[in-house]
Amino acid sequence: MARILETRRLTPVTKYFRLDAPLIAASAKPGQFVMLRVREGGERIPITIADYDRAAGTLTIVVQEVGATTQRVCALEAGDEILDVVGPLGSPIEIPPGGHVCGVGGGFGSAALLCLMHQFTERGDRTTAILGARSKDLLILVDELRPHCNNVEVCTDDGSAGFKGFVTQRLAQLVAGEGPGRPDHVVAIGPMAMMRAVAETTREAKVKTLVSMDPLMVDGTGMCGGCRVTVGGKAQFACVDGPCFDAHQVDFDVAMRRNKQYVKEEKQALERLACRAAREAH
Amino acid sequence: MPLKRAEKTPMPVRDPRERALDFGEVNRGYSAAHAVFEAERCLRCQEPICVDGCPVQIPIPDFIHAVATGDLPAAAKILRSANPLPAICGRVCPQESQCEAECSMTQHFDPVGIGHLERYVADWERTQPPALQSTPSRKEKIAVIGAGPSGLVCAGELARLGYPVTIYEALHAPGGVLRYGIPEFRLPKTVLNWEIGVLKAMGVTVVCNVVIGKTLTLDALFEKHGYSAVFIGTGAGLPQFLGIPGESLNGVMSANEFLTRINLMRGYEFPEADTPVRVGKRVAVIGAGNTAMDAVRTSLRMGAEEALVVYRRSEKEMSARVEEYHHALEEGVKFHWLTNPLEILGNAEGWATSLKCQQMKLGPKDASGRARPIPIEGSEFEIAVDNVVLAIGTTPNPLLTRTTSGLLTNPKGCLVADEHTGLTSKSLVFAGGDAVTGAATVILAAGAGKRAARAMHEALAARVH
């Protein structure tokens, strides 16, 4: 059980939560995730750790409403409790120090850059965050990230803020030496299609790139193998071997196909939740 | 049907056609008349060798005698003094290869139905008012990692010895494989919950959602949380895959995933419960152990029209309990013996459609003492499938060992622990169950948990004086 201390709507479909979770906050590291469950009979879902405060014993997560469970999470407010929160799970991101680290955040993925960029900046790396969204209103946590990065680059598809175009287009410019310059390491967190595009952007230039995979998971502790990702031709468990993997080794075709296994059931659950909400409104 | 002294009183079961459609328990349990009749078959041997066949050394003739004389409170007390999980072991132990294999009756007749009687007594106990609460009398706190069979038994034994015990469980509910692995139709969750309730009444604290090795380190349990000793019962939860082409196709999963979605997450109640599990018309389960039987029988209950077991050895080498195998046959499961899967083939959308196999024949014995299967050249064939479920074994989860220094493991990833005491390479850290042996049985894990509890008690007593 974890009490929610603070919530904030970031966009119509994303919400920020600060939780009272002292044990998890004490051991969390960038790149790790937690599993949540919000009700009896509820499913377990993985959520990337956005930030943590060891002294205060708090954990920050950002949840995007994509299915019935994330909708239920986003209906919670400060003072409510989340039934089950377990973590930190997965392996932390490890990057050798001293280089130029570029974090690429797409949509809600920007949230996970908070603790990540903070760690690299604090130890003396040069850091750039590239944040992207369709338009200005959908960008999240830009101001929160600024104190933790040397450079923050904003991209919008419609040009309503910052660079007009995709994060990958701006990243390609950096790789070519423009702006803050060629990164030594890229970490991409966001939708699968974006992470795949990032992998393609850095592949030829041989910029070391990590992606934070977000496969279907049941337990999150290595027990089911449902989260297996094909990396370099081999099956790896995202929950223990990952969730971050070498982007140039990940088979995104397999990963994207596997993530669609339960699309029909996910839609059914969403419709059911909407029906229930409609009934209760009457 | 008249009962015969020469034969074990059969366990009443539900009709296979009816039971294969739901998750209700298959075995109905003995009636009082059955139980007394069966208990009277016991010869009360002077040297009861059946006890040697029991990993937790239940005084078998004593509890059976109590049943025969109608003294169920005494029978329950005797059982519980040796085994903190009798209602569970009475249901899932492979008695035919343990206590009942040693029974003197087997020289001429069927053995006494020891397992069925254990279940009978434990189920009677569940109808009685709950035991009185007890509080720990000792001051040394003990942590148990993992609320599976070995951890629960170890905690129960330590609580009986007066220690304050806390069990840390990674999942949101305790039970380990008893909750995520063994299906409702074989071990109802009400039985598991009741047994855990007894432990809590004895003063055991269960803390869920804490992964030792991630949320807290093992060393922190000693240094920051004041525990005097730790028992590791983290099981063997990491599923193995075959490494054949097509394993990443949609519809292919480990038995752990399949069973966890259904048992722990209540996938059979979807959409009332949130976790779905997609089961097609034809399900092939690879492997022939108890997990394979659980998976294949579960697939029938989830609506599969055809449920197959594919095994590269023959019926004789299969490791499943006899009862599970018979129940599977009764329910219409088909068995493909001497059949080795080579590849899983899929359609354009990436869903599994068939399993390419090869016929095998038996050769000389291999390292496991079983006949080695040898491929027959040119015997490849395909089986049409919608799901492939891999039940080919599990290995210990590396979460804890990866993050703990000084904890030795063998090349298979199993913890190195003393056979008699469970002591690991770290001082005052003990281990038992599948984390030490690799995947084995509930009762072996229970036995190891019990021995470790006694050894922990001795180690702590020696330290104080």
GROMACS .gro file of N, CA and C in nm, chain B residues 135-143 158-159 161-166 203 221-222 225-229 456-457 459-465:
model
  102
  417THR      N    1   0.181  -1.545   2.093
  417THR     CA    2   0.276  -1.437   2.068
  417THR      C    3   0.417  -1.489   2.093
  418PRO      N    4   0.514  -1.436   2.016
  418PRO     CA    5   0.651  -1.486   2.028
  418PRO      C    6   0.707  -1.465   2.169
  419SER      N    7   0.786  -1.563   2.215
  419SER     CA    8   0.843  -1.554   2.350
  419SER      C    9   0.991  -1.519   2.347
  420ARG      N   10   1.052  -1.529   2.228
  420ARG     CA   11   1.196  -1.500   2.220
  420ARG      C   12   1.219  -1.362   2.159
  421LYS      N   13   1.342  -1.313   2.174
  421LYS     CA   14   1.367  -1.177   2.126
  421LYS      C   15   1.436  -1.172   1.990
  422GLU      N   16   1.506  -1.280   1.950
  422GLU     CA   17   1.578  -1.275   1.822
  422GLU      C   18   1.480  -1.279   1.705
  423LYS      N   19   1.481  -1.173   1.625
  423LYS     CA   20   1.392  -1.166   1.508
  423LYS      C   21   1.452  -1.246   1.393
  424ILE      N   22   1.365  -1.316   1.322
  424ILE     CA   23   1.412  -1.393   1.206
  424ILE      C   24   1.333  -1.351   1.082
  425ALA      N   25   1.407  -1.333   0.971
  425ALA     CA   26   1.342  -1.298   0.844
  425ALA      C   27   1.341  -1.419   0.752
  440LEU      N   28   0.959  -2.198   1.323
  440LEU     CA   29   1.026  -2.099   1.407
  440LEU      C   30   0.927  -2.034   1.503
  441ALA      N   31   0.806  -2.009   1.455
  441ALA     CA   32   0.704  -1.949   1.543
  441ALA      C   33   0.671  -2.045   1.657
  443LEU      N   34   0.871  -2.243   1.789
  443LEU     CA   35   0.984  -2.237   1.881
  443LEU      C   36   0.989  -2.104   1.955
  444GLY      N   37   0.895  -2.014   1.924
  444GLY     CA   38   0.885  -1.890   1.999
  444GLY      C   39   0.949  -1.768   1.935
  445TYR      N   40   0.998  -1.780   1.811
  445TYR     CA   41   1.066  -1.666   1.748
  445TYR      C   42   0.968  -1.572   1.680
  446PRO      N   43   0.994  -1.441   1.687
  446PRO     CA   44   0.918  -1.347   1.603
  446PRO      C   45   0.969  -1.358   1.459
  447VAL      N   46   0.882  -1.395   1.367
  447VAL     CA   47   0.922  -1.420   1.229
  447VAL      C   48   0.848  -1.325   1.134
  448THR      N   49   0.922  -1.269   1.039
  448THR     CA   50   0.860  -1.190   0.931
  448THR      C   51   0.894  -1.256   0.799
  485GLY      N   52   0.163  -1.591   1.516
  485GLY     CA   53   0.249  -1.475   1.536
  485GLY      C   54   0.340  -1.442   1.420
  503LEU      N   55   1.893  -0.657   0.605
  503LEU     CA   56   1.804  -0.724   0.699
  503LEU      C   57   1.875  -0.742   0.834
  504PHE      N   58   2.004  -0.772   0.828
  504PHE     CA   59   2.082  -0.787   0.951
  504PHE      C   60   2.119  -0.651   1.009
  507HIS      N   61   1.773  -0.374   0.988
  507HIS     CA   62   1.641  -0.415   1.036
  507HIS      C   63   1.645  -0.509   1.155
  508GLY      N   64   1.766  -0.537   1.202
  508GLY     CA   65   1.781  -0.606   1.330
  508GLY      C   66   1.746  -0.754   1.332
  509TYR      N   67   1.750  -0.820   1.217
  509TYR     CA   68   1.725  -0.965   1.218
  509TYR      C   69   1.850  -1.040   1.261
  510SER      N   70   1.828  -1.149   1.334
  510SER     CA   71   1.942  -1.228   1.384
  510SER      C   72   1.977  -1.341   1.289
  511ALA      N   73   1.883  -1.384   1.209
  511ALA     CA   74   1.908  -1.492   1.113
  511ALA      C   75   1.808  -1.476   0.999
  738MET      N   76   1.851  -2.323   1.268
  738MET     CA   77   1.859  -2.181   1.304
  738MET      C   78   1.843  -2.167   1.455
  739HIS      N   79   1.752  -2.243   1.509
  739HIS     CA   80   1.729  -2.241   1.654
  739HIS      C   81   1.857  -2.282   1.728
  741ALA      N   82   2.166  -2.270   1.610
  741ALA     CA   83   2.273  -2.172   1.586
  741ALA      C   84   2.253  -2.049   1.676
  742LEU      N   85   2.128  -2.006   1.691
  742LEU     CA   86   2.102  -1.888   1.774
  742LEU      C   87   2.123  -1.921   1.922
  743ALA      N   88   2.082  -2.041   1.963
  743ALA     CA   89   2.102  -2.081   2.103
  743ALA      C   90   2.250  -2.089   2.135
  744ALA      N   91   2.329  -2.142   2.042
  744ALA     CA   92   2.473  -2.157   2.064
  744ALA      C   93   2.539  -2.020   2.075
  745ARG      N   94   2.483  -1.922   2.000
  745ARG     CA   95   2.542  -1.789   2.000
  745ARG      C   96   2.518  -1.717   2.133
  746VAL      N   97   2.401  -1.741   2.190
  746VAL     CA   98   2.364  -1.671   2.314
  746VAL      C   99   2.446  -1.721   2.432
  747HIS      N  100   2.467  -1.855   2.436
  747HIS     CA  101   2.533  -1.912   2.555
  747HIS      C  102   2.684  -1.913   2.543
   0.00000   0.00000   0.00000
